[in-house]
Amino acid sequence: MHLSHVGTNKICFLLSLAFCALLVLLIPSLQPPQRQTDLPQPRPRAKPARHDLYGNPGQGSHGAKDGSFIHPLPPGGRPQDPQRMLEGDAAHANPPGSRSKDSLDLRDIFIAVKTTRKYHRSRLQLLSQTWVSKAKEQTFIFTDGEDKELKQKAGLNIINTNCSAAHTRQALCCKMSVEYDKFIESQKKWFCHVDDDNYVILPNLLELLSSYSHTQDVYLGRPSLDHPIEAAERVKSDGSVSVKFWFATGGAGFCISRGLALKMSPWASLGNFITTAEKIRLPDDCTVGYIIEALLEVPLTHTGLFHSHLENLQRLPTDNILKQVTLSYGGFENRRNVVSVGGVFSLAEDPSRFKTVHCLLYPDTEWCPRKTRH
Ligand code: UDP
Ligand code: MN
């Protein structure tokens, strides 16, 4: 009786031991699988009804998981066909119901203008006379040399980056790196970069950004190519594999939401941008695209509302010019490349057409001819 009692206890003890061992073995397989990598994963879009600016819904130009990239081409059109892009834009610049509820103020936008000492007089003066005068508080001019005359101009935010004044990849990436850091410091909701030969139509920029949330991952701009760029992957691997990604051309301007800009920090902040650019050996705007599309897997939202002088600006229909977000001027196939807008100043008086655009937008400006004023 006593012996059999001891035997039962032993069996019970052994059984509970076996049960515990089984539990210990089972626990790891009940855990959720570990992430393969520490890289940020793409977030699903919070607004499923989002249109890109060609009028294509939602998915945009997602870099597919298999490494292939799908570009939201308009039916029968190429991204560099301004006529096609405009048709899409005119219809979809403000997709119905896409406005977010919290209203955006111009003061929420950080506008970085990239310039260089030699263009202070020829290019910056025109900007400070025109659109920059309407957005003095939030426009920051990133240059590379001291200029007392420019400093004395009331209200301009001038940042001497101390970067080299050369037109080299290193010098331009140095400026972009400072632009990024200053934006992060500013606490503003949107980062927009433009060149010193861009006109920004501020109300349209505000309207465009208002249809997105700055807390989402948003990278808005215009590609200069009709295909993604390919580069050797030297950040995540040793350069033996290549990576394809879209980038927004800096000469047309681009915007990045604060939410996304913060995620770029490991590769962009405090000089890391220069290291990243050096690794992939590409210019500043390509490096931005690389960080966002290739490393963070956030697709560029292609827009036809931003313009550089790499496209034929004469092809922008006159009626649509004031509906755009950025304009530019420059040489195009050895000819003057400017938007076709008339009625205020002659080509001789206003070769870039920026003064004419400005007077059509703000006719009460004191230097605008009386006939454009109300
Ligand atoms: N730029 C610069 N350093 C230079 C030359 C140009 O920062 O040595 C800037 C210039 O102010 C402009 C941008 O780079 O904002 C593009 O320059 P540009 O329009 O002359 O050339 P693009 O590349 O458009 O032909
Ligand atoms: Mn240019």
Coordinates of C-alpha atoms and ligand atoms in Angstrom, one line a residue:
M1 CA 0.0 0.0 0.0
H2 CA 2.7 2.4 1.0
L3 CA 4.9 1.2 -1.9
S4 CA 2.2 1.6 -4.5
H5 CA 1.5 5.2 -3.1
V6 CA 5.1 6.1 -3.7
G7 CA 4.9 4.5 -7.2
T8 CA 1.9 6.7 -8.1
N9 CA 3.6 9.8 -6.9
K10 CA 6.7 8.9 -9.0
I11 CA 4.5 8.5 -12.1
C12 CA 2.7 11.8 -11.4
F13 CA 6.1 13.5 -11.0
L14 CA 7.5 12.1 -14.2
L15 CA 4.3 12.9 -16.1
S16 CA 4.4 16.6 -15.0
L17 CA 8.1 16.7 -15.9
A18 CA 7.4 15.5 -19.4
F19 CA 4.5 18.0 -19.7
C20 CA 6.8 20.9 -18.7
A21 CA 9.5 19.7 -21.2
L22 CA 6.8 19.6 -24.0
L23 CA 5.7 23.2 -23.1
V24 CA 9.3 24.5 -23.2
L25 CA 9.7 22.9 -26.6
L26 CA 6.5 24.3 -27.9
I27 CA 6.9 28.0 -26.7
P28 CA 9.3 29.1 -29.4
S29 CA 7.1 27.8 -32.2
L30 CA 4.2 29.7 -30.8
Q31 CA 6.1 33.1 -31.0
P32 CA 5.5 35.3 -34.1
P33 CA 8.3 35.0 -36.7
Q34 CA 11.2 37.4 -36.3
R35 CA 11.8 40.2 -38.8
Q36 CA 14.5 39.3 -41.3
T37 CA 15.9 42.8 -41.3
D38 CA 15.9 46.0 -39.3
L39 CA 15.0 48.1 -42.4
P40 CA 11.8 50.0 -42.2
Q41 CA 9.0 48.2 -44.0
P42 CA 6.6 50.0 -46.4
R43 CA 3.4 51.0 -44.8
P44 CA 0.1 50.4 -46.5
R45 CA -1.4 53.6 -47.8
A46 CA -3.8 55.0 -45.3
K47 CA -5.9 56.6 -48.0
P48 CA -6.9 53.9 -50.5
A49 CA -8.7 56.4 -52.8
R50 CA -5.4 58.4 -53.4
H51 CA -4.9 59.3 -57.0
D52 CA -1.5 59.9 -58.4
L53 CA -1.5 63.0 -60.5
Y54 CA -2.1 61.1 -63.7
G55 CA -5.4 60.1 -62.2
N56 CA -4.3 56.5 -61.5
P57 CA -5.6 55.3 -58.2
G58 CA -3.7 54.3 -55.1
Q59 CA -0.8 52.1 -55.7
G60 CA 1.4 54.6 -57.5
S61 CA 4.8 53.3 -58.6
H62 CA 5.4 50.8 -55.9
G63 CA 8.6 49.0 -56.1
A64 CA 7.3 45.4 -56.3
K65 CA 8.7 42.9 -53.9
D66 CA 10.2 40.9 -56.7
G67 CA 12.4 44.0 -57.6
S68 CA 10.4 45.0 -60.7
F69 CA 9.0 48.5 -60.7
I70 CA 5.6 49.4 -62.0
H71 CA 5.3 53.0 -63.2
P72 CA 1.8 54.5 -63.3
L73 CA 1.9 55.5 -67.0
P74 CA -1.1 57.3 -68.3
P75 CA -2.8 55.3 -71.0
G76 CA -0.7 55.7 -74.1
G77 CA 1.5 58.4 -72.6
R78 CA 5.0 58.8 -71.3
P79 CA 5.8 60.7 -68.2
Q80 CA 7.8 63.3 -70.1
D81 CA 4.9 64.2 -72.4
P82 CA 3.8 67.5 -70.8
Q83 CA 0.5 67.5 -72.7
R84 CA -0.5 64.1 -71.4
M85 CA 0.6 64.9 -67.8
L86 CA -1.4 68.1 -67.9
E87 CA -4.6 66.4 -69.0
G88 CA -4.2 64.1 -66.1
D89 CA -3.3 66.9 -63.7
A90 CA -6.1 69.2 -64.8
A91 CA -8.6 66.6 -64.0
H92 CA -7.0 65.1 -60.9
A93 CA -5.0 67.8 -59.1
N94 CA -7.8 67.9 -56.5
P95 CA -9.4 64.5 -56.5
P96 CA -12.8 64.8 -54.9
G97 CA -12.9 63.9 -51.2
S98 CA -9.1 63.6 -50.9
R99 CA -8.6 66.7 -48.8
S100 CA -7.5 66.0 -45.2
K101 CA -9.5 67.6 -42.5
D102 CA -6.7 69.5 -40.6
S103 CA -6.1 72.5 -42.8
L104 CA -2.5 73.2 -43.9
D105 CA -1.0 76.7 -43.6
L106 CA 1.7 78.0 -45.8
R107 CA 3.8 78.4 -42.6
D108 CA 3.8 74.6 -42.3
I109 CA 5.9 74.3 -45.4
F110 CA 9.7 74.6 -45.4
I111 CA 10.8 75.7 -48.8
A112 CA 14.6 75.2 -49.5
V113 CA 16.0 77.1 -52.4
K114 CA 19.4 75.9 -53.6
T115 CA 21.7 78.5 -55.0
T116 CA 25.3 79.5 -55.4
R117 CA 27.2 82.7 -55.0
K118 CA 27.4 83.5 -58.7
Y119 CA 23.6 83.4 -59.1
H120 CA 22.7 85.7 -56.2
R121 CA 22.3 88.7 -58.5
S122 CA 21.1 87.0 -61.7
R123 CA 18.7 84.5 -60.3
L124 CA 17.9 85.1 -56.6
Q125 CA 17.0 88.8 -57.1
L126 CA 14.2 87.7 -59.4
L127 CA 12.9 85.2 -56.9
S128 CA 13.1 87.6 -54.0
Q129 CA 11.1 90.1 -56.1
T130 CA 8.5 87.6 -57.0
W131 CA 7.3 84.4 -55.2
V132 CA 9.8 84.5 -52.3
S133 CA 8.4 87.9 -51.3
K134 CA 5.1 86.1 -50.6
A135 CA 6.7 83.4 -48.4
K136 CA 9.6 85.0 -46.6
E137 CA 9.2 83.3 -43.3
Q138 CA 9.2 79.8 -44.7
T139 CA 11.7 80.1 -47.5
F140 CA 15.3 79.3 -46.8
I141 CA 18.1 80.1 -49.2
F142 CA 21.0 77.7 -49.2
T143 CA 24.1 79.2 -50.7
D144 CA 27.8 78.8 -50.5
G145 CA 29.2 82.3 -50.1
E146 CA 28.8 85.5 -48.0
D147 CA 26.9 88.3 -49.6
K148 CA 26.4 91.5 -47.5
E149 CA 24.0 93.0 -50.1
L150 CA 21.8 89.9 -50.1
K151 CA 21.9 89.7 -46.3
Q152 CA 20.7 93.3 -46.0
K153 CA 17.5 92.4 -48.0
A154 CA 14.9 92.5 -45.3
G155 CA 13.4 89.3 -44.2
L156 CA 15.3 86.8 -46.3
N157 CA 16.5 83.6 -44.5
I158 CA 19.9 83.0 -45.9
I159 CA 21.9 80.0 -44.9
N160 CA 25.6 79.8 -45.8
T161 CA 26.2 76.1 -46.0
N162 CA 30.0 76.6 -46.3
C163 CA 29.8 73.9 -48.9
S164 CA 32.1 74.2 -51.9
A165 CA 30.8 76.5 -54.7
A166 CA 31.7 73.9 -57.3
H167 CA 29.0 72.2 -59.3
T168 CA 30.2 68.8 -58.2
R169 CA 28.3 65.9 -56.7
Q170 CA 30.0 66.4 -53.4
A171 CA 29.2 70.1 -53.2
L172 CA 25.5 69.6 -54.2
C173 CA 25.1 66.7 -51.8
C174 CA 26.6 68.9 -49.1
K175 CA 23.9 71.5 -49.7
M176 CA 21.1 68.9 -49.6
S177 CA 22.5 67.5 -46.4
V178 CA 22.3 71.0 -44.8
E179 CA 18.8 71.5 -46.2
Y180 CA 17.6 68.3 -44.7
D181 CA 19.1 69.0 -41.2
K182 CA 17.6 72.5 -41.2
F183 CA 14.2 71.2 -42.1
I184 CA 14.3 68.6 -39.3
E185 CA 15.2 71.4 -36.9
S186 CA 12.4 73.6 -38.2
Q187 CA 9.5 71.4 -37.0
K188 CA 7.6 72.2 -40.1
K189 CA 5.2 69.6 -41.7
W190 CA 6.6 69.5 -45.3
F191 CA 10.0 69.8 -46.9
C192 CA 10.0 71.2 -50.4
H193 CA 13.2 71.7 -52.3
V194 CA 13.5 73.9 -55.4
D195 CA 16.3 75.3 -57.5
D196 CA 17.0 79.0 -58.0
D197 CA 15.5 78.9 -61.5
N198 CA 12.1 77.7 -60.2
Y199 CA 8.9 79.8 -59.7
V200 CA 6.7 78.3 -56.9
I201 CA 3.0 79.0 -57.3
L202 CA 2.4 79.1 -53.6
P203 CA -1.5 78.7 -53.4
N204 CA -1.2 75.6 -55.7
L205 CA 1.6 74.1 -53.6
L206 CA -0.5 74.6 -50.5
E207 CA -3.5 73.0 -52.2
L208 CA -1.6 70.0 -53.4
L209 CA 0.0 69.3 -50.0
S210 CA -3.3 69.8 -48.3
S211 CA -4.6 66.7 -50.0
Y212 CA -2.0 64.5 -48.2
S213 CA -1.1 64.1 -44.5
H214 CA 2.3 65.1 -43.4
T215 CA 2.3 62.1 -41.0
Q216 CA 2.1 59.7 -44.0
D217 CA 5.0 58.7 -46.2
V218 CA 4.8 61.1 -49.1
Y219 CA 7.4 61.8 -51.7
L220 CA 6.1 64.0 -54.5
G221 CA 7.8 65.1 -57.6
R222 CA 8.5 64.7 -61.3
P223 CA 10.9 62.2 -62.7
S224 CA 13.2 63.5 -65.5
L225 CA 13.5 60.0 -67.0
D226 CA 10.8 57.7 -68.3
H227 CA 12.3 54.7 -66.5
P228 CA 13.7 54.0 -63.1
I229 CA 17.4 54.6 -62.6
E230 CA 19.6 51.6 -61.8
A231 CA 22.5 51.8 -59.4
A232 CA 24.9 49.3 -57.7
E233 CA 23.6 48.6 -54.2
R234 CA 26.4 49.6 -51.9
V235 CA 24.5 50.4 -48.8
K236 CA 22.6 47.2 -48.0
S237 CA 25.0 45.0 -49.9
D238 CA 28.5 45.0 -51.4
G239 CA 27.6 46.5 -54.8
S240 CA 27.4 43.2 -56.6
V241 CA 23.7 43.6 -57.0
S242 CA 21.9 46.5 -58.6
V243 CA 18.8 48.4 -57.5
K244 CA 16.2 50.2 -59.5
F245 CA 14.4 53.2 -58.3
W246 CA 12.6 56.4 -59.4
F247 CA 13.7 59.8 -58.3
A248 CA 12.1 63.3 -58.5
T249 CA 14.4 65.7 -60.5
G250 CA 15.7 68.5 -58.3
G251 CA 15.3 71.0 -61.0
A252 CA 11.5 70.7 -61.0
G253 CA 11.3 70.7 -57.2
F254 CA 10.0 68.0 -54.9
C255 CA 8.3 67.7 -51.5
I256 CA 8.6 65.2 -48.7
S257 CA 6.3 64.8 -45.7
R258 CA 7.8 65.2 -42.2
G259 CA 6.8 61.6 -41.4
L260 CA 8.9 60.3 -44.3
A261 CA 11.7 62.7 -43.7
L262 CA 12.1 61.4 -40.2
K263 CA 12.5 57.9 -41.5
M264 CA 15.3 59.0 -43.8
S265 CA 17.4 60.1 -40.8
P266 CA 19.8 57.1 -40.6
W267 CA 20.9 57.8 -44.2
A268 CA 20.4 61.6 -44.4
S269 CA 21.0 63.4 -41.1
L270 CA 24.1 65.0 -39.8
G271 CA 26.3 64.3 -42.8
N272 CA 25.0 60.8 -43.5
F273 CA 23.5 62.1 -46.7
I274 CA 26.9 62.8 -48.1
T275 CA 28.1 59.3 -47.1
T276 CA 25.1 57.7 -48.7
A277 CA 25.6 59.7 -51.9
E278 CA 29.2 58.8 -52.0
K279 CA 28.4 55.1 -51.6
I280 CA 26.0 55.0 -54.6
R281 CA 28.0 57.7 -56.5
L282 CA 24.9 59.6 -57.7
P283 CA 23.8 63.3 -57.5
D284 CA 21.8 64.8 -54.7
D285 CA 18.3 64.3 -56.1
C286 CA 19.0 60.7 -57.1
T287 CA 20.3 60.0 -53.6
V288 CA 17.0 61.3 -52.1
G289 CA 15.1 58.9 -54.5
Y290 CA 17.5 56.1 -53.5
I291 CA 16.9 56.6 -49.8
I292 CA 13.1 56.8 -50.1
E293 CA 12.4 54.3 -52.9
A294 CA 15.2 51.8 -52.5
L295 CA 15.9 51.8 -48.8
L296 CA 12.6 52.8 -47.3
E297 CA 10.5 51.2 -50.0
V298 CA 8.2 54.3 -50.3
P299 CA 7.2 55.0 -53.9
L300 CA 7.5 58.4 -55.5
T301 CA 4.2 59.9 -56.3
H302 CA 4.7 61.2 -59.9
T303 CA 3.3 64.6 -60.6
G304 CA 3.1 66.6 -63.7
L305 CA 2.5 69.8 -61.8
F306 CA 6.3 70.4 -61.2
H307 CA 8.4 71.6 -64.1
S308 CA 12.1 71.9 -64.9
H309 CA 13.7 73.3 -68.0
L310 CA 14.6 69.7 -69.0
E311 CA 11.2 69.6 -70.5
N312 CA 9.9 71.8 -73.3
L313 CA 8.1 74.4 -71.3
Q314 CA 6.5 76.0 -74.4
R315 CA 4.3 72.9 -74.6
L316 CA 2.5 73.9 -71.4
P317 CA -0.9 75.2 -72.6
T318 CA -1.2 78.9 -71.6
D319 CA -4.5 78.3 -69.8
N320 CA -2.8 75.7 -67.6
I321 CA 0.3 77.6 -66.6
L322 CA -1.2 79.2 -63.5
K323 CA -2.5 75.8 -62.3
Q324 CA 1.0 74.4 -62.0
V325 CA 3.0 74.1 -58.8
T326 CA 6.5 74.9 -60.1
L327 CA 7.7 76.5 -63.3
S328 CA 11.2 77.0 -64.6
Y329 CA 13.2 78.6 -67.4
G330 CA 16.4 77.9 -69.2
G331 CA 17.9 76.6 -72.4
F332 CA 16.2 73.8 -74.3
E333 CA 17.8 72.3 -77.4
N334 CA 19.7 75.6 -77.8
R335 CA 16.6 77.7 -77.7
R336 CA 15.1 79.8 -75.0
N337 CA 12.9 77.5 -73.0
V338 CA 10.2 79.5 -71.1
V339 CA 6.5 79.2 -70.5
S340 CA 4.2 80.8 -73.0
V341 CA 2.5 83.5 -71.0
G342 CA 2.0 87.0 -72.4
G343 CA 0.1 90.1 -71.8
V344 CA 2.1 91.8 -69.1
F345 CA 5.8 92.1 -69.9
S346 CA 7.6 91.6 -73.2
L347 CA 10.2 88.8 -73.6
A348 CA 12.9 91.5 -73.5
E349 CA 11.5 92.9 -70.2
D350 CA 10.9 89.5 -68.6
P351 CA 12.9 86.8 -70.3
S352 CA 12.1 84.1 -67.7
R353 CA 8.4 85.0 -67.8
F354 CA 8.4 84.9 -63.9
K355 CA 7.5 88.6 -63.6
T356 CA 4.5 88.1 -65.9
V357 CA 3.3 85.0 -64.0
H358 CA 3.7 86.9 -60.7
C359 CA 1.6 89.9 -62.0
L360 CA -1.1 87.6 -63.2
L361 CA -1.2 85.9 -59.8
Y362 CA -0.7 89.0 -57.7
P363 CA -1.9 92.0 -59.9
D364 CA -1.8 94.4 -56.9
T365 CA 2.0 94.2 -56.6
E366 CA 3.4 97.7 -56.9
W367 CA 5.8 97.1 -59.8
C368 CA 3.1 95.3 -61.9
P369 CA 1.7 97.4 -64.8
R370 CA -1.6 99.2 -63.9
K371 CA -3.5 97.2 -66.5
T372 CA -3.1 94.0 -64.6
R373 CA -4.2 95.6 -61.3
H374 CA -7.8 95.3 -60.1
Ligands
UDP1 N1 24.2 75.3 -58.4 C1 25.0 75.2 -57.3 N2 26.4 75.3 -57.4 C2 26.9 75.4 -58.7 C3 26.1 75.5 -59.8 C4 24.7 75.4 -59.6 O1 24.5 75.1 -56.2 O2 28.2 75.5 -58.7 C5 22.8 75.2 -58.2 C6 22.0 76.3 -58.9 O3 22.0 77.5 -58.1 C7 20.7 75.7 -59.1 C8 21.0 74.2 -59.3 O4 22.3 74.0 -58.7 O5 19.8 75.8 -58.0 C9 21.0 73.8 -60.8 O6 21.9 74.6 -61.5 P1 21.7 75.1 -63.0 O7 20.3 75.5 -63.1 O8 22.7 76.1 -63.3 O9 21.9 73.7 -63.8 P2 20.9 72.6 -64.3 O10 21.4 71.4 -63.7 O11 19.5 73.0 -64.0 O12 21.2 72.6 -65.8
MN2 MN 18.5 74.8 -63.8

